[in-house]
Short mmCIF file of C-alpha atoms and ligand atoms in Angstrom, two decimals:
data_model
loop_
_atom_site.label_atom_id
_atom_site.label_comp_id
_atom_site.label_asym_id
_atom_site.label_seq_id
_atom_site.Cartn_x
_atom_site.Cartn_y
_atom_site.Cartn_z
CA MET P 9 -36.87 -22.31 -21.97
CA LEU P 10 -40.80 -21.91 -20.36
CA ASP P 11 -40.04 -21.60 -15.42
CA ARG P 12 -43.24 -22.95 -13.80
CA VAL P 13 -45.78 -19.66 -14.20
CA ASN P 14 -45.08 -20.30 -17.87
CA ARG P 15 -42.31 -16.84 -18.41
CA ASN P 16 -40.11 -17.40 -21.37
CA ILE P 17 -36.68 -17.18 -20.08
CA GLU P 18 -34.58 -16.40 -22.44
CA TYR P 19 -32.07 -13.85 -21.14
CA LEU P 20 -28.90 -14.46 -19.01
CA ARG P 21 -26.84 -12.28 -17.15
CA VAL P 22 -23.21 -13.15 -16.63
CA SER P 23 -21.10 -11.73 -13.67
CA ILE P 24 -17.53 -12.05 -14.54
CA THR P 25 -15.85 -10.59 -11.71
CA ASP P 26 -16.86 -8.99 -7.95
CA ARG P 27 -14.55 -6.66 -8.19
CA CYS P 28 -14.44 -3.03 -9.61
CA ASN P 29 -12.87 -0.07 -9.73
CA LEU P 30 -15.11 2.28 -8.27
CA ARG P 31 -17.28 2.22 -5.06
CA CYS P 32 -20.36 3.39 -5.23
CA VAL P 33 -22.24 4.37 -1.91
CA TYR P 34 -25.45 2.41 -3.33
CA CYS P 35 -23.87 -0.90 -4.41
CA MET P 36 -20.60 -0.89 -2.18
CA PRO P 37 -19.15 -0.83 1.80
CA GLU P 38 -16.25 1.66 1.77
CA LEU P 39 -13.80 -0.66 2.26
CA GLY P 40 -15.20 -2.50 -0.29
CA VAL P 41 -16.47 -6.73 0.08
CA PRO P 42 -13.99 -8.85 0.22
CA GLY P 43 -12.79 -10.19 -3.13
CA LEU P 44 -13.31 -13.72 -4.71
CA SER P 45 -9.24 -15.52 -4.81
CA HIS P 46 -8.49 -16.17 -8.40
CA GLU P 47 -9.95 -19.52 -7.78
CA ALA P 48 -13.53 -18.85 -6.77
CA ILE P 49 -13.96 -16.45 -10.14
CA LEU P 50 -15.67 -18.94 -13.07
CA ARG P 51 -12.34 -18.59 -15.62
CA TYR P 52 -14.13 -17.63 -19.19
CA GLU P 53 -13.80 -21.53 -20.94
CA GLU P 54 -16.12 -22.01 -17.41
CA ILE P 55 -18.71 -19.07 -18.57
CA LEU P 56 -18.59 -20.29 -22.19
CA ARG P 57 -19.58 -23.77 -21.26
CA VAL P 58 -22.59 -22.32 -19.36
CA VAL P 59 -23.72 -20.16 -21.67
CA ARG P 60 -23.36 -22.70 -24.31
CA ALA P 61 -25.33 -24.98 -22.75
CA ALA P 62 -27.62 -21.76 -21.76
CA ALA P 63 -28.33 -20.85 -25.30
CA LYS P 64 -29.06 -24.65 -26.43
CA LYS P 65 -31.81 -24.69 -24.29
CA GLY P 66 -33.26 -21.21 -25.52
CA ILE P 67 -31.02 -18.31 -23.77
CA ARG P 68 -31.06 -16.02 -26.97
CA LYS P 69 -30.03 -12.63 -24.52
CA VAL P 70 -26.78 -12.37 -22.51
CA ARG P 71 -25.45 -8.83 -20.92
CA LEU P 72 -22.13 -8.89 -18.93
CA THR P 73 -21.48 -7.07 -15.74
CA GLY P 74 -19.56 -7.32 -12.58
CA GLY P 75 -18.46 -5.57 -10.17
CA GLU P 76 -16.91 -3.60 -12.87
CA PRO P 77 -16.59 -6.13 -16.25
CA LEU P 78 -14.18 -3.77 -18.10
CA VAL P 79 -11.42 -4.67 -15.48
CA ARG P 80 -10.99 -8.27 -16.45
CA ARG P 81 -8.82 -9.15 -17.90
CA ASP P 82 -8.84 -9.55 -21.13
CA VAL P 83 -12.79 -9.29 -21.16
CA VAL P 84 -12.83 -8.36 -25.24
CA SER P 85 -11.84 -12.24 -26.22
CA LEU P 86 -14.73 -13.55 -23.78
CA ILE P 87 -17.50 -10.83 -25.84
CA ARG P 88 -15.79 -12.59 -29.07
CA GLU P 89 -16.19 -16.11 -28.53
CA ILE P 90 -20.12 -15.12 -26.51
CA ALA P 91 -20.05 -13.12 -29.78
CA ALA P 92 -19.59 -16.38 -32.44
CA ILE P 93 -22.48 -18.39 -29.82
CA PRO P 94 -25.55 -20.19 -32.42
CA GLY P 95 -28.49 -18.05 -31.10
CA ILE P 96 -26.75 -15.45 -28.76
CA ASP P 97 -28.15 -13.08 -30.86
CA ASP P 98 -28.33 -10.25 -28.28
CA LEU P 99 -24.88 -9.36 -26.56
CA SER P 100 -24.23 -6.16 -24.51
CA LEU P 101 -22.54 -5.14 -21.40
CA THR P 102 -22.86 -3.20 -18.69
CA THR P 103 -20.38 -0.79 -17.31
CA ASN P 104 -19.05 2.34 -15.12
CA GLY P 105 -17.44 3.97 -17.95
CA ILE P 106 -14.18 4.84 -16.58
CA LEU P 107 -12.27 2.45 -18.95
CA LEU P 108 -14.45 2.55 -21.84
CA GLY P 109 -12.91 5.79 -23.12
CA LYS P 110 -10.34 2.91 -24.08
CA MET P 111 -11.60 0.26 -24.54
CA ALA P 112 -14.12 1.48 -26.91
CA GLU P 113 -13.06 0.27 -29.57
CA GLY P 114 -11.78 -3.20 -28.88
CA LEU P 115 -15.40 -4.30 -28.04
CA TYR P 116 -16.93 -3.43 -30.68
CA GLY P 117 -14.98 -5.06 -32.84
CA ALA P 118 -15.45 -8.33 -31.09
CA GLY P 119 -19.04 -8.12 -31.83
CA LEU P 120 -20.16 -6.28 -28.80
CA ARG P 121 -23.38 -3.26 -30.18
CA ARG P 122 -25.39 -2.42 -27.21
CA ILE P 123 -23.59 -0.87 -24.01
CA ASN P 124 -24.77 0.25 -20.29
CA ILE P 125 -23.76 3.01 -18.81
CA SER P 126 -23.82 3.92 -14.72
CA LEU P 127 -23.87 7.25 -14.45
CA ASP P 128 -25.77 8.86 -11.22
CA SER P 129 -24.40 12.35 -11.96
CA LEU P 130 -23.06 15.18 -13.77
CA ASP P 131 -21.36 17.24 -11.01
CA PRO P 132 -17.68 16.27 -11.18
CA GLN P 133 -17.84 16.44 -7.28
CA ARG P 134 -20.86 15.01 -6.62
CA PHE P 135 -19.61 12.31 -9.22
CA ARG P 136 -16.37 12.35 -6.96
CA GLU P 137 -18.21 11.81 -3.49
CA LEU P 138 -21.04 8.98 -5.32
CA THR P 139 -18.29 6.49 -6.56
CA ARG P 140 -15.56 7.39 -3.72
CA GLY P 141 -13.16 8.73 -6.08
CA GLY P 142 -14.00 8.86 -9.88
CA GLU P 143 -13.86 11.39 -12.14
CA LEU P 144 -16.62 11.93 -14.54
CA GLY P 145 -14.71 12.66 -17.50
CA ALA P 146 -13.27 9.64 -17.56
CA VAL P 147 -17.04 8.58 -18.37
CA LEU P 148 -18.07 11.14 -20.90
CA GLU P 149 -14.84 10.98 -22.52
CA GLY P 150 -15.90 6.93 -22.30
CA ILE P 151 -19.64 7.98 -23.07
CA ARG P 152 -18.46 10.15 -27.13
CA ARG P 153 -16.21 6.92 -27.65
CA ALA P 154 -18.89 4.55 -27.44
CA GLU P 155 -21.09 6.43 -29.83
CA GLU P 156 -18.49 7.46 -32.46
CA THR P 157 -17.59 4.33 -31.90
CA GLY P 158 -20.72 3.40 -33.11
CA PHE P 159 -22.58 2.01 -30.18
CA SER P 160 -26.32 2.02 -30.84
CA PRO P 161 -28.45 2.70 -28.81
CA ILE P 162 -26.39 4.18 -25.43
CA LYS P 163 -28.43 3.59 -22.89
CA ILE P 164 -27.88 5.20 -19.34
CA ASN P 165 -28.68 4.40 -16.00
CA VAL P 166 -29.14 6.61 -12.74
CA VAL P 167 -30.05 5.23 -9.92
CA ALA P 168 -32.40 8.00 -8.21
CA ILE P 169 -31.16 8.41 -4.46
CA LYS P 170 -33.29 11.48 -3.15
CA GLY P 171 -31.16 13.60 -1.75
CA ILE P 172 -28.37 12.72 -3.30
CA ASN P 173 -28.81 13.53 -6.78
CA ASP P 174 -32.49 14.82 -6.87
CA SER P 175 -32.32 18.15 -8.23
CA GLU P 176 -30.16 16.84 -11.72
CA ILE P 177 -33.53 14.25 -12.35
CA CYS P 178 -34.46 17.04 -15.04
CA GLU P 179 -30.68 17.56 -15.96
CA PHE P 180 -30.36 14.25 -17.00
CA ALA P 181 -34.16 13.91 -18.90
CA ARG P 182 -32.19 16.72 -21.36
CA LEU P 183 -29.89 14.75 -22.32
CA THR P 184 -31.98 13.24 -24.62
CA LEU P 185 -32.75 16.35 -25.78
CA LEU P 186 -29.92 16.16 -28.73
CA LYS P 187 -29.30 13.11 -28.60
CA PRO P 188 -30.34 9.53 -29.44
CA TYR P 189 -29.38 8.40 -26.02
CA HIS P 190 -32.08 6.36 -23.67
CA VAL P 191 -31.65 7.40 -20.30
CA ARG P 192 -33.18 5.30 -17.93
CA PHE P 193 -33.78 5.77 -14.11
CA ILE P 194 -34.10 3.30 -11.68
CA GLU P 195 -35.49 2.73 -8.45
CA PHE P 196 -32.30 2.78 -5.52
CA MET P 197 -33.02 -0.88 -4.18
CA PRO P 198 -32.15 -1.38 -0.47
CA VAL P 199 -29.89 -4.97 -1.48
CA GLY P 200 -26.70 -5.72 0.29
CA GLY P 201 -27.43 -5.10 3.26
CA ILE P 202 -24.91 -1.53 2.49
CA ALA P 203 -25.33 0.44 5.99
CA THR P 204 -25.74 4.54 4.79
CA TRP P 205 -28.49 3.46 2.88
CA ASP P 206 -32.52 3.66 3.69
CA ASP P 207 -36.31 3.62 2.47
CA GLY P 208 -36.66 7.16 2.89
CA ARG P 209 -33.92 7.73 0.05
CA ILE P 210 -35.88 5.61 -2.90
CA ILE P 211 -38.15 8.25 -4.53
CA THR P 212 -40.24 5.91 -6.91
CA ALA P 213 -40.95 6.21 -10.46
CA ASP P 214 -43.63 7.93 -10.40
CA LYS P 215 -42.01 11.18 -8.78
CA ILE P 216 -39.10 11.08 -11.19
CA MET P 217 -42.00 11.22 -14.20
CA GLU P 218 -43.57 13.52 -12.07
CA LYS P 219 -40.68 16.15 -12.22
CA ILE P 220 -39.94 15.54 -15.84
CA SER P 221 -43.25 16.25 -16.99
CA ALA P 222 -41.72 19.83 -16.06
CA LEU P 223 -39.53 19.70 -19.20
CA GLY P 224 -42.28 18.09 -21.67
CA GLU P 225 -45.22 16.21 -21.71
CA LEU P 226 -43.92 12.41 -21.66
CA ILE P 227 -44.86 10.90 -25.25
CA PRO P 228 -45.61 7.45 -23.85
CA VAL P 229 -42.79 4.88 -26.95
CA GLU P 230 -43.59 1.24 -28.05
CA ASP P 231 -40.49 0.54 -28.79
CA GLY P 232 -37.53 0.72 -27.49
CA GLY P 233 -35.31 0.11 -30.91
CA ARG P 234 -33.43 -3.35 -31.25
CA GLY P 235 -33.00 -5.49 -28.62
CA GLY P 236 -34.31 -2.65 -26.48
CA PRO P 237 -36.73 -3.07 -23.61
CA LYS P 238 -40.63 -3.00 -24.94
CA THR P 239 -42.94 -1.36 -23.06
CA LYS P 240 -46.00 -4.57 -23.82
CA ALA P 241 -43.50 -7.17 -25.10
CA GLY P 242 -42.16 -7.59 -21.19
CA GLY P 243 -38.99 -5.89 -20.94
CA PRO P 244 -39.03 -3.47 -17.35
CA ALA P 245 -38.99 0.11 -19.07
CA LYS P 246 -41.56 2.57 -19.64
CA LEU P 247 -40.52 4.30 -22.12
CA TYR P 248 -41.56 7.61 -22.99
CA ARG P 249 -39.82 10.74 -25.38
CA LEU P 250 -40.16 13.90 -24.80
CA PRO P 251 -41.54 16.61 -27.69
CA GLY P 252 -39.05 16.43 -30.66
CA ALA P 253 -36.28 15.00 -28.14
CA LYS P 254 -33.92 12.07 -29.99
CA GLY P 255 -33.67 10.42 -27.35
CA ILE P 256 -35.92 8.32 -24.82
CA LEU P 257 -36.38 7.85 -21.21
CA GLY P 258 -36.70 4.94 -19.11
CA PHE P 259 -38.45 3.93 -16.38
CA ILE P 260 -37.11 1.32 -14.40
CA SER P 261 -38.99 0.26 -11.44
CA ALA P 262 -38.46 -2.46 -9.42
CA LEU P 263 -39.88 -1.91 -6.10
CA SER P 264 -42.67 0.49 -6.41
CA ASN P 265 -44.33 -1.66 -9.96
CA HIS P 266 -42.16 -5.04 -9.39
CA PHE P 267 -42.12 -6.39 -12.68
CA CYS P 268 -41.82 -10.09 -11.68
CA GLY P 269 -44.68 -12.09 -14.11
CA SER P 270 -42.74 -10.72 -17.49
CA CYS P 271 -39.52 -11.30 -15.56
CA ASN P 272 -37.53 -13.42 -18.43
CA ARG P 273 -34.35 -13.72 -16.51
CA LEU P 274 -31.85 -16.08 -15.62
CA ARG P 275 -27.83 -14.72 -13.58
CA LEU P 276 -24.74 -16.49 -13.23
CA THR P 277 -22.33 -15.32 -10.50
CA ALA P 278 -19.01 -14.36 -11.32
CA ASP P 279 -18.02 -17.12 -8.08
CA GLY P 280 -19.85 -19.82 -10.85
CA LYS P 281 -24.00 -19.99 -9.34
CA LEU P 282 -27.03 -19.41 -11.77
CA ARG P 283 -29.41 -17.06 -9.57
CA PRO P 284 -32.82 -17.23 -10.59
CA CYS P 285 -34.04 -14.13 -9.23
CA LEU P 286 -31.89 -11.09 -8.08
CA PHE P 287 -34.06 -10.90 -4.81
CA SER P 288 -33.99 -14.88 -3.52
CA GLU P 289 -31.19 -16.28 -1.98
CA THR P 290 -31.52 -19.04 -4.08
CA GLU P 291 -29.01 -20.20 -6.39
CA ILE P 292 -27.81 -23.24 -7.51
CA ASP P 293 -23.59 -24.23 -7.52
CA VAL P 294 -22.60 -24.53 -11.90
CA LYS P 295 -18.80 -24.33 -10.53
CA THR P 296 -18.22 -27.42 -8.44
CA PRO P 297 -20.13 -28.97 -11.72
CA LEU P 298 -17.96 -27.83 -14.29
CA ARG P 299 -14.87 -28.45 -12.15
CA THR P 300 -15.60 -31.88 -11.41
CA GLY P 301 -15.81 -33.44 -15.18
CA CYS P 302 -19.45 -32.94 -15.60
CA ASP P 303 -20.96 -32.93 -18.96
CA ASP P 304 -22.91 -30.85 -21.27
CA ALA P 305 -26.35 -32.60 -20.50
CA GLU P 306 -25.74 -32.35 -16.64
CA LEU P 307 -25.11 -28.65 -17.09
CA SER P 308 -27.81 -28.36 -19.04
CA ARG P 309 -30.13 -29.67 -16.60
CA LEU P 310 -28.77 -27.06 -13.42
CA ILE P 311 -29.81 -24.80 -16.20
CA SER P 312 -33.81 -26.99 -16.01
CA LEU P 313 -33.28 -26.68 -12.07
CA ALA P 314 -32.25 -22.87 -12.29
CA ILE P 315 -35.07 -22.09 -13.53
CA SER P 316 -37.29 -24.56 -11.95
CA VAL P 317 -37.07 -22.94 -8.86
CA LYS P 318 -37.40 -19.05 -10.29
CA PRO P 319 -40.02 -17.72 -7.81
CA GLU P 320 -43.07 -16.20 -8.99
CA GLY P 321 -42.23 -12.71 -7.58
CA HIS P 322 -40.23 -11.43 -4.55
CA SER P 323 -41.39 -9.30 -2.18
CA ILE P 324 -38.60 -6.44 -1.50
CA ALA P 325 -40.71 -3.81 -1.28
CA SER P 326 -42.81 -5.59 2.00
CA GLY P 327 -39.72 -4.89 4.13
CA ILE P 328 -38.07 -7.75 4.04
CA LYS P 329 -34.75 -6.37 3.24
CA ASP P 330 -32.36 -7.82 5.65
CA LYS P 331 -32.54 -10.47 3.56
CA TYR P 332 -30.28 -10.08 0.85
CA ARG P 333 -27.14 -9.77 1.84
CA ARG P 334 -25.43 -10.24 -1.31
CA SER P 335 -24.19 -6.59 -2.90
CA MET P 336 -25.08 -5.69 -6.77
CA SER P 337 -21.35 -5.64 -6.94
CA LYS P 338 -21.88 -9.34 -5.65
CA ILE P 339 -24.52 -10.56 -8.09
CA GLY P 340 -24.14 -8.86 -10.69
CA GLY P 341 -26.28 -5.84 -11.15
N1 SAM D 30 -20.44 -1.57 -12.36
C1 SAM D 30 -21.32 -1.89 -13.71
C2 SAM D 30 -22.36 -0.57 -13.51
O1 SAM D 30 -21.94 -0.37 -12.63
O2 SAM D 30 -22.74 -0.64 -14.47
C3 SAM D 30 -21.69 -3.02 -13.65
C4 SAM D 30 -22.18 -3.95 -12.70
S1 SAM D 30 -23.20 -2.55 -11.73
C5 SAM D 30 -23.28 -3.29 -9.53
C6 SAM D 30 -25.64 -2.71 -12.17
C7 SAM D 30 -25.85 -1.70 -12.19
O3 SAM D 30 -26.42 -1.77 -10.87
C8 SAM D 30 -25.06 -0.50 -12.35
O4 SAM D 30 -26.49 0.11 -12.61
C9 SAM D 30 -25.92 0.53 -11.20
O5 SAM D 30 -26.12 1.45 -10.76
C10 SAM D 30 -27.00 -0.93 -10.30
N2 SAM D 30 -26.73 -0.57 -8.60
C11 SAM D 30 -25.97 -1.03 -8.35
N3 SAM D 30 -26.28 -1.34 -6.25
C12 SAM D 30 -27.60 -0.87 -6.33
C13 SAM D 30 -28.92 -0.42 -5.81
N4 SAM D 30 -28.63 -0.58 -4.53
N5 SAM D 30 -30.17 -0.27 -6.26
C14 SAM D 30 -30.30 0.23 -7.38
N6 SAM D 30 -29.49 0.21 -8.41
C15 SAM D 30 -27.89 -0.64 -8.61
FE1 SF4 D 31 -18.81 -1.09 -8.92
FE2 SF4 D 31 -20.77 -0.74 -10.49
FE3 SF4 D 31 -20.86 -1.00 -7.71
FE4 SF4 D 31 -20.30 1.03 -8.57
S1 SF4 D 31 -22.32 0.04 -8.91
S2 SF4 D 31 -19.69 -0.05 -7.01
S3 SF4 D 31 -19.64 0.79 -11.01
S4 SF4 D 31 -19.55 -2.20 -9.04
#
């Protein structure tokens, strides 16, 4: 599926819930965001219809996200169904890892092979503050279980925030010395109107790399492994390895060096909107058509429409962030 500037759209991110068992300070307000009603959320059979229609049009990668995808009931059965859709050859999930210890085996058994775990501090107290109550031990246990179960690669996503966790950047990078993890540093994005955060908190990918270079030379890596981000093939992460390291370091600079030119994504929000760009408010409703009996041809037309309105680029870095009202937990980060 080519969009109007010839980008091949082959990646669908599906937010399966807006709910979460954490309240990360950069993602949600303290009291959470008003939850969508049960009726407002796409049912599994509706998500599956969209994914099947998208696969027929050329989507081959699907990532489940949220909110926290592991809090939605029976997510394992959804994964089993998506894994069996012809054309979907890369299925992954992004989680905060809290429930992963208990669920890793079931997820693997359903056909999931790749997992991204968000982890922003290795200090239990700081982790508790950042997530407003999360237990670091549960996430570390989740990572351990995922590794033991056979997930590969295990990607750990760190949102780097000045004055909060920048002192831990090297400690995170050191994890790759002994473990085959992909540790990916993500620039903090001022989305969702989170009052506490401002542009002064952003640490650019270049600055993060500069800090890590204290540990050794950063050796560029061409390919992050099967389905992983590729430095040349359009994935968003720039990849490096420290000398002798088992794992890989990734730097995702959505703000300082955005990758719109190679963006291959489409998003489906938990409330049934196709969203062509994280940073654009344009959304195409598929829930109403799904619930009023649309046929597959109509669904296919709506997917084409979403792709045809995908913006060429975003300008979040140039100070118009107030426009981006939906938080990451609502859109599906
Ligand atoms: N709950 C899951 C998790 O935390 O991994 C999945 C959803 S979460 C919205 C997806 C990703 O978005 C996480 O890696 C999180 O760190 C990231 N995220 C949320 N708000 C962000 C922000 N303001 N800037 C950068 N990344 C953000
Ligand atoms: Fe929940 Fe993920 Fe947002 Fe944290 S980043 S509040 S874990 S959705």
